[in-house]
Coordinates of C-alpha atoms in Angstrom, one line a residue:
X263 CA -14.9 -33.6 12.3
X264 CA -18.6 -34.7 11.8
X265 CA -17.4 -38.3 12.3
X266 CA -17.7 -38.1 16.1
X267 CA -21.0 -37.9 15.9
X268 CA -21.6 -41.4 15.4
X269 CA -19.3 -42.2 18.2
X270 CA -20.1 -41.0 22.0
X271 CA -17.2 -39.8 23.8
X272 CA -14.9 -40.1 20.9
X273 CA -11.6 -37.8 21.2
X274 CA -10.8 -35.9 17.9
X275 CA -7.2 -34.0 18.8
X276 CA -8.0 -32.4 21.8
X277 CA -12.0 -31.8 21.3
X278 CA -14.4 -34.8 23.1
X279 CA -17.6 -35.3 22.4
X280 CA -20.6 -34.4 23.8
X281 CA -22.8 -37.1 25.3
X282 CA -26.1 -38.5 24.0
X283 CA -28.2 -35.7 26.3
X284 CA -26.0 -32.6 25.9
X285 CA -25.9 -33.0 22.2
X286 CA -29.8 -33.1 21.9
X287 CA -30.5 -30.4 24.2
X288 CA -28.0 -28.2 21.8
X289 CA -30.1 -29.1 18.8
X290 CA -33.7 -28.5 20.7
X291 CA -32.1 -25.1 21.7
X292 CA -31.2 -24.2 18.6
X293 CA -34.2 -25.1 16.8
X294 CA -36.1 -23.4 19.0
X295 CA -34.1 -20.4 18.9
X296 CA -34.9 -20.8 14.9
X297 CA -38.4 -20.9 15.6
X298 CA -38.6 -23.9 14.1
X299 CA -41.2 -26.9 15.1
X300 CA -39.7 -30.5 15.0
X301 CA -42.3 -30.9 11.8
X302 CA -40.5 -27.8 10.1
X303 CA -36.8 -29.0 11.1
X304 CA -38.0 -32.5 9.7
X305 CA -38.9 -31.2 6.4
X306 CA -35.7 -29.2 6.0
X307 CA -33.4 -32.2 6.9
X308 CA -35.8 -34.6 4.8
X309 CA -36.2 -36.8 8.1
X310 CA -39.4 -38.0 10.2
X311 CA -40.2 -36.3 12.9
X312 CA -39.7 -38.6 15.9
X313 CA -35.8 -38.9 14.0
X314 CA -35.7 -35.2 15.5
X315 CA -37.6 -36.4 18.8
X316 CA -35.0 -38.8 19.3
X317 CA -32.0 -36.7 18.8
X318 CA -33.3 -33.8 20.8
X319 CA -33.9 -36.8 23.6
X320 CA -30.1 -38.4 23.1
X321 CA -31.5 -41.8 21.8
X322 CA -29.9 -41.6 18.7
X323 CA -27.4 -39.2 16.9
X324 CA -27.9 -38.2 13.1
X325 CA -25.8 -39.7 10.0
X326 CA -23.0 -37.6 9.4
X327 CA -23.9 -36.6 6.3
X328 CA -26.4 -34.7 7.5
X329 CA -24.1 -33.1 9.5
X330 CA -23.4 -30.1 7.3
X331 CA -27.8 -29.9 6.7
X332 CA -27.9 -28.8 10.5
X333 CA -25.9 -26.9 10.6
X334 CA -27.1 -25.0 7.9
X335 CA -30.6 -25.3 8.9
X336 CA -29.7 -24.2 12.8
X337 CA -27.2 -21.4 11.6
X338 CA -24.3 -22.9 13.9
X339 CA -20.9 -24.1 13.3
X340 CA -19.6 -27.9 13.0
X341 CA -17.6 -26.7 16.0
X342 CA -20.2 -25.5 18.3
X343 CA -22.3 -28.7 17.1
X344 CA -19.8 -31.2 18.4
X345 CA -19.3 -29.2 21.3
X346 CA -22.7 -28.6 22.2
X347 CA -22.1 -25.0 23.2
X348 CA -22.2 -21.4 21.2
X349 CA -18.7 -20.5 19.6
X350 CA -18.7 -17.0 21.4
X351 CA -15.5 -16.0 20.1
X352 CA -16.4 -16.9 16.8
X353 CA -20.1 -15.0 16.5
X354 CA -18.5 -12.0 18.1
X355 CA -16.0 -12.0 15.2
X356 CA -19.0 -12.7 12.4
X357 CA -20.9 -10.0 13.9
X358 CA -18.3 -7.9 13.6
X359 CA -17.4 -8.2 10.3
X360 CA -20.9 -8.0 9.1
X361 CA -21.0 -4.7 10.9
X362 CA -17.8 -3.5 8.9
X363 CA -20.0 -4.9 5.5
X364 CA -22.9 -3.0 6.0
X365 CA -20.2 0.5 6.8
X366 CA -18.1 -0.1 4.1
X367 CA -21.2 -0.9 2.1
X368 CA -23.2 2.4 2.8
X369 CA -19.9 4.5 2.3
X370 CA -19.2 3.0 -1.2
X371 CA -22.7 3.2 -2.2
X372 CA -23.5 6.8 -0.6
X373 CA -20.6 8.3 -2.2
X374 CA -21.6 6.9 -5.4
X375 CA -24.7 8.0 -5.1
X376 CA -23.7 11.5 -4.3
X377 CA -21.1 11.4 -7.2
X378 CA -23.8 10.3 -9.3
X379 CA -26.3 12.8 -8.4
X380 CA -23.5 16.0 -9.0
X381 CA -22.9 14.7 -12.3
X382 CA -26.4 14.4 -13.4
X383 CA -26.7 18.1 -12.0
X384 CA -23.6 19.3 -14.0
X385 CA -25.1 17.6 -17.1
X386 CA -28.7 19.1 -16.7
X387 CA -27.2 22.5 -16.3
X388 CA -24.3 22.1 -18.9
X389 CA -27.6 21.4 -22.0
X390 CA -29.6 24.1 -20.3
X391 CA -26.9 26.8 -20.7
X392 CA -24.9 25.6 -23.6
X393 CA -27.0 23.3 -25.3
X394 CA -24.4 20.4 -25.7
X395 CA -21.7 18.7 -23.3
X396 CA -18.9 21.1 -22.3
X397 CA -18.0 21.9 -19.1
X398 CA -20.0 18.5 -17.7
X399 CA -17.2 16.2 -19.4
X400 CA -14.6 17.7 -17.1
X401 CA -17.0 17.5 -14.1
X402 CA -17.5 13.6 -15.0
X403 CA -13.4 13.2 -15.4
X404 CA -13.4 15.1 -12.0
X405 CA -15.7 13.0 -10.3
X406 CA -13.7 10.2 -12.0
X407 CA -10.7 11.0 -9.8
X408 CA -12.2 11.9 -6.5
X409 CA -14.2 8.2 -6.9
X410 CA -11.0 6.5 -7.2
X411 CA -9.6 8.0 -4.3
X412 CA -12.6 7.7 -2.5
X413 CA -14.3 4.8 -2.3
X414 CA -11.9 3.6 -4.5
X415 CA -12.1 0.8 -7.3
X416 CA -10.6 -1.6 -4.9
X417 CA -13.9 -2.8 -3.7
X418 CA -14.0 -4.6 -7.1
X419 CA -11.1 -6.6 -6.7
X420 CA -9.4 -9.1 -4.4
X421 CA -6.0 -9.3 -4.0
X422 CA -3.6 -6.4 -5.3
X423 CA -5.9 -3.6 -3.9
X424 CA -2.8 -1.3 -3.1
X425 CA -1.2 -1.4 -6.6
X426 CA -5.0 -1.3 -8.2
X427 CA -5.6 2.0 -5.6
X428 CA -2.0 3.7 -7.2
X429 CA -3.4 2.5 -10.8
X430 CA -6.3 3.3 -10.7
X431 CA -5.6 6.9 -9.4
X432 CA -2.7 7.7 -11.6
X433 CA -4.8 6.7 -14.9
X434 CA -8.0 9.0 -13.6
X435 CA -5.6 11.6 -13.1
X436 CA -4.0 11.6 -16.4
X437 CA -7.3 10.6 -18.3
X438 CA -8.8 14.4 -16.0
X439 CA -5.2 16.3 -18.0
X440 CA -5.9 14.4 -21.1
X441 CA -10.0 15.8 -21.4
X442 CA -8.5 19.4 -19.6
X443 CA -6.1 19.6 -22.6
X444 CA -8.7 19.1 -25.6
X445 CA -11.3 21.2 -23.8
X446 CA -9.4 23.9 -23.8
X447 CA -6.7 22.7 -27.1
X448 CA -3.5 23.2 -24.8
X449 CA -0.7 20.1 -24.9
X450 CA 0.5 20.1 -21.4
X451 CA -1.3 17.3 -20.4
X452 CA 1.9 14.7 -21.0
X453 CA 4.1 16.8 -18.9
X454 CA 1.4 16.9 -16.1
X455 CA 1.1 13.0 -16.7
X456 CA 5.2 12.3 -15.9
X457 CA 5.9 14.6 -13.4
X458 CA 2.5 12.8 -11.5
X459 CA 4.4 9.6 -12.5
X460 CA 7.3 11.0 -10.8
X461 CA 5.7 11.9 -7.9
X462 CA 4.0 8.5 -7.6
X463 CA 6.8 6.5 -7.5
X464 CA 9.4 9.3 -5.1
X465 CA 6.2 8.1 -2.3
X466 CA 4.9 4.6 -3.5
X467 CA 7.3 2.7 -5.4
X468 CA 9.6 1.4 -1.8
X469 CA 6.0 -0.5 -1.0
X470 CA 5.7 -1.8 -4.4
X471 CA 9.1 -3.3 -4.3
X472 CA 8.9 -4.4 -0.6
X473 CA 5.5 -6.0 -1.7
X474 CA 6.5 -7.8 -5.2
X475 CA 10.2 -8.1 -5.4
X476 CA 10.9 -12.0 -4.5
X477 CA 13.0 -12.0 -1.3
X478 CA 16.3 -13.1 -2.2
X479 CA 16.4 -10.2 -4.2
X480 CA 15.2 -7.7 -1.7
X481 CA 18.7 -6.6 -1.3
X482 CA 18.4 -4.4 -5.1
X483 CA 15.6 -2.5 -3.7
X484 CA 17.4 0.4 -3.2
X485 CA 19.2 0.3 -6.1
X486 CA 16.1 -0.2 -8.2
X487 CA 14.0 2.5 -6.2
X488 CA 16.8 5.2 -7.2
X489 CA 17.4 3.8 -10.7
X490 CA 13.9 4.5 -11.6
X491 CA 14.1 7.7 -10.2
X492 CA 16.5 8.6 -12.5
X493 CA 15.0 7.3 -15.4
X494 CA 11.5 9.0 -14.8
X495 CA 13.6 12.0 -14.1
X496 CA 15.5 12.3 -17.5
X497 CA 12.3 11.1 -18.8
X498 CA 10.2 13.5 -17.7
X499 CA 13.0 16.3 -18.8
X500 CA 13.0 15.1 -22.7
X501 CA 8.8 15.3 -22.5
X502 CA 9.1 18.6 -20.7
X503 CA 12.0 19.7 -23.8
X504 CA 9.0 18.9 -26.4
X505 CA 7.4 22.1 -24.7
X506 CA 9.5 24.6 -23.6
X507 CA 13.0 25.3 -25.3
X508 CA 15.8 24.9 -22.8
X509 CA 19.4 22.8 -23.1
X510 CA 18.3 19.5 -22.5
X511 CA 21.6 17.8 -22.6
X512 CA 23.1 20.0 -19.5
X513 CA 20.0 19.7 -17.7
X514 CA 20.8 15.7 -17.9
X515 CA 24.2 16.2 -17.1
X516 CA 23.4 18.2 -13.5
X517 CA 20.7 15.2 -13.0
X518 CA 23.6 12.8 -13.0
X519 CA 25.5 14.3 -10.9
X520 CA 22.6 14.9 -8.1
X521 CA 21.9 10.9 -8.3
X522 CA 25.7 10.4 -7.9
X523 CA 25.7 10.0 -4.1
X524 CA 22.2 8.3 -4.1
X525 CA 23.6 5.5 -6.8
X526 CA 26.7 5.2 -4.7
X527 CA 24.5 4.3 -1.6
X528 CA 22.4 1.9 -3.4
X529 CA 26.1 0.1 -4.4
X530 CA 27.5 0.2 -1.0
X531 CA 24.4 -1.1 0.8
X532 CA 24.8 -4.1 -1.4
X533 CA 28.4 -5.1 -0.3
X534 CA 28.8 -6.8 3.0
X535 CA 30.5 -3.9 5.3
X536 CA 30.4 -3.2 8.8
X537 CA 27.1 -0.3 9.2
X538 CA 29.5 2.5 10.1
X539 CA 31.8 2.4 7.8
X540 CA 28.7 2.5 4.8
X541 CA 27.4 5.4 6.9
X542 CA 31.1 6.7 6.8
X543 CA 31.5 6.5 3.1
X544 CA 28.3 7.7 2.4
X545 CA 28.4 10.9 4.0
X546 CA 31.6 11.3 2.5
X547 CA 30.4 10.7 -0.9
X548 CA 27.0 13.1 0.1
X549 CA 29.5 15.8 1.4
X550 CA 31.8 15.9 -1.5
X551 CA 29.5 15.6 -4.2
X552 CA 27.6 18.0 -3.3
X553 CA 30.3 20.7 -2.2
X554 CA 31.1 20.5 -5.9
X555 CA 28.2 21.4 -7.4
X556 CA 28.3 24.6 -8.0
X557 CA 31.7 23.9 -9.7
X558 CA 29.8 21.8 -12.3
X559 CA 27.4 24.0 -12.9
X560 CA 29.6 26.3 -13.6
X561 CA 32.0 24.4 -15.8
X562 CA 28.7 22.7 -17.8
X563 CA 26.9 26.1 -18.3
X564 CA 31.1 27.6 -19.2
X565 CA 30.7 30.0 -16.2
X566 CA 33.4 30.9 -13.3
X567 CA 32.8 29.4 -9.7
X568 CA 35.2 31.2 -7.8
X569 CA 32.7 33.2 -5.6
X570 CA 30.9 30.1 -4.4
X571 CA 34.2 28.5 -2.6
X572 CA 36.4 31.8 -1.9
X573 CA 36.6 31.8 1.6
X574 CA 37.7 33.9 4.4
X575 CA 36.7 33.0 7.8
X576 CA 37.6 36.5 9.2
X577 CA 35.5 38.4 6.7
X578 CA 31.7 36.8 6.3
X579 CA 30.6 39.9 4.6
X580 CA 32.2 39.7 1.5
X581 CA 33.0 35.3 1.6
X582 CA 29.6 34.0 3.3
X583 CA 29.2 31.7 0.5
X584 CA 32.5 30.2 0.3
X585 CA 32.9 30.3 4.5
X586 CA 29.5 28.2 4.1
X587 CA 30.5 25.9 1.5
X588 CA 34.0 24.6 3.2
X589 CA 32.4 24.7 6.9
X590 CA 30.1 22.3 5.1
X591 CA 33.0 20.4 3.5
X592 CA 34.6 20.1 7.0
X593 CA 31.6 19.1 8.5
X594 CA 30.8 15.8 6.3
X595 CA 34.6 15.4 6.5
X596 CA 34.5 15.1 10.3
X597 CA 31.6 13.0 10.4
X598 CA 33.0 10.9 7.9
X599 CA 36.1 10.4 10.3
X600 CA 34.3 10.1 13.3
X601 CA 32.0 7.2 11.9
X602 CA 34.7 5.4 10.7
X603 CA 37.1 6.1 13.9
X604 CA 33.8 4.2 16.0
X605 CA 34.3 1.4 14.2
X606 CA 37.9 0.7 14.3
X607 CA 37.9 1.7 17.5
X608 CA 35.1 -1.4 18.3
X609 CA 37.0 -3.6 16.3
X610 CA 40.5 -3.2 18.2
X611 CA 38.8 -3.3 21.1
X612 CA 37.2 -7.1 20.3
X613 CA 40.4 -8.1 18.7
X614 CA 42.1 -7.5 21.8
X615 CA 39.4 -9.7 24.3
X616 CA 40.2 -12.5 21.2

């Protein structure tokens, strides 16, 4: 770009340059704006001073190495150097974002500050009262977790900043039940820590998979997202079983059967059918699976499950559940039928303009 400099009128893609005059009045302009004396310039650029007399006065133009000296020195772009003229657009846009610096700065550093100055409070009080650290170390794990949400550790890092944010959190949040749990010599903390876990990823994990999973592979997203559900689920059940005594094994079994319909959709989505008839099948599969149920329940936990699907449309006193339960059945049914019916209905209709 700086070669056109040595060259009046020279095109460069679309950009010409500036003539002899123009260009020197640019660099007198700017130099003045600088408050800089042709002396001053002179010694920056380690020229003479009538070299800056004559480029101000268009008999000459500078070597372009010097080119990137300028514009250093004036504070303007090789752009609006071989043009002659401010880049408008473009110091609109730096002023902007050194607007957002200094407001992103003062919020990082004011809530640090703050965070800082509560801790040191909790800590003065915490040896004035009990004479050692107590209370103050869950005020610090506290302040720990409200920092990562706000302002976040992001601001150290570069690229990633989403999965550092969900990081970040997740570990101050389980480092806050991991202090809570020795202060006070209780052993929930781990539970706490998966069922967070579980949390994270029901909200977070679609963008995670969206944002790292190559894109020829995009197509297991769903499969993976309810997957790991399910694995976190039965994960979190065996950590909760190390805590509380309940049967484990049914508990599984009932998890299984509640992912059934959501596994099903993750298969179907990957096999190339029409949209209507996945929607079909998988309110079918929704509908059925969970009509039955309570019938599982039943059977797994050796109980009867004859009230929940007696039914008797003429008497809702005595069969509410069971009129619910097949009015429900019916319902997906229908749907089902109707989705499916759309379709067919489409297709005969193009096979027949064929």
């Amino acid at each position: 770009m700086a070669l056109v400099l040595c060259f009046p009128q020279l095109k460069v893609g679309r950009e010409t340059m500036i003539d002899n005059r123009t260009f020197g009045s640019f660099i007198r302009e700017k130099r003045i704006e600088k408050g800089l004396r042709q002396r001053e310039l002179a010694d920056i650029l380690y020229v003479s001073e009538s070299a800056i007399s004559k480029w101000e006065t268009g008999k000459s133009y500078p070597d372009i190495t010097m080119i990137p000296s300028i514009c250093k020195a004036l504070d303007v772009s090789e752009k609006e150097l071989i043009e002659g003229a401010n880049d408008t657009e473009s110091r609109v846009m730096k002023k902007e974002a050194r607007k957002y610096r200094i407001i992103s700065d003062s919020w990082f550093w004011g809530l640090a500050i703050f965070y800082g100055i509560a801790l040191l409070v909790c800590i003065i009080c915490d040896l004035a009262i009990n004479h050692r650290l107590s209370f103050s170390i869950i005020v610090f794990t506290s302040l720990l977790v409200a920092f990562s949400f706000a302002p976040t550790f992001t601001r150290f890092f570069e690229n990633h900043k989403f999965a550092i944010f969900l990081g970040t959190t997740y570990l101050s949040l389980c480092l806050l039940f991991i202090v809570c749990c020795i202060m006070y010599r209780q052993s929930w903390c781990w539970v706490a820590s998966f069922a967070v876990l579980l949390g994270y990823a029901v909200l977070f994990l679609p963008f995670l998979l969206k944002r790292y999973i190559p894109e020829e592979k995009k197509g297991f997203n769903v499969l993976l997202y309810f997957a790991s559900l399910l694995v976190l689920l039965l994960l979190l059940l065996v950590v909760i079983r190390g805590y509380v005594q309940y049967p484990l094994v049914k508990a599984v079994l009932i998890s299984l059967y509640c992912f059934i319909p959501f596994l099903f959709l993750s298969a179907i989505h990957l096999l190339k059918l029409p949209r209507l008839i996945k929607a079909s099948l998988d309110v079918l599969v929704f509908g059925v699976v969970y009509y039955g149920i309570e019938a599982v329940i039943a059977r797994i936990f050796g109980e009867g499950a004859a009230q929940y699907y007696t039914f008797d449309l003429t008497d809702w006193k005595y069969f509410a559940n069971g009129n619910i339960m097949i009015l429900y059945l019916i319902a997906t049914i229908s749907v089902a039928v109707v989705l499916a019916s759309v379709y067919f209905l489409h297709w005969m209709e193009k096979e027949e303009r064929l």
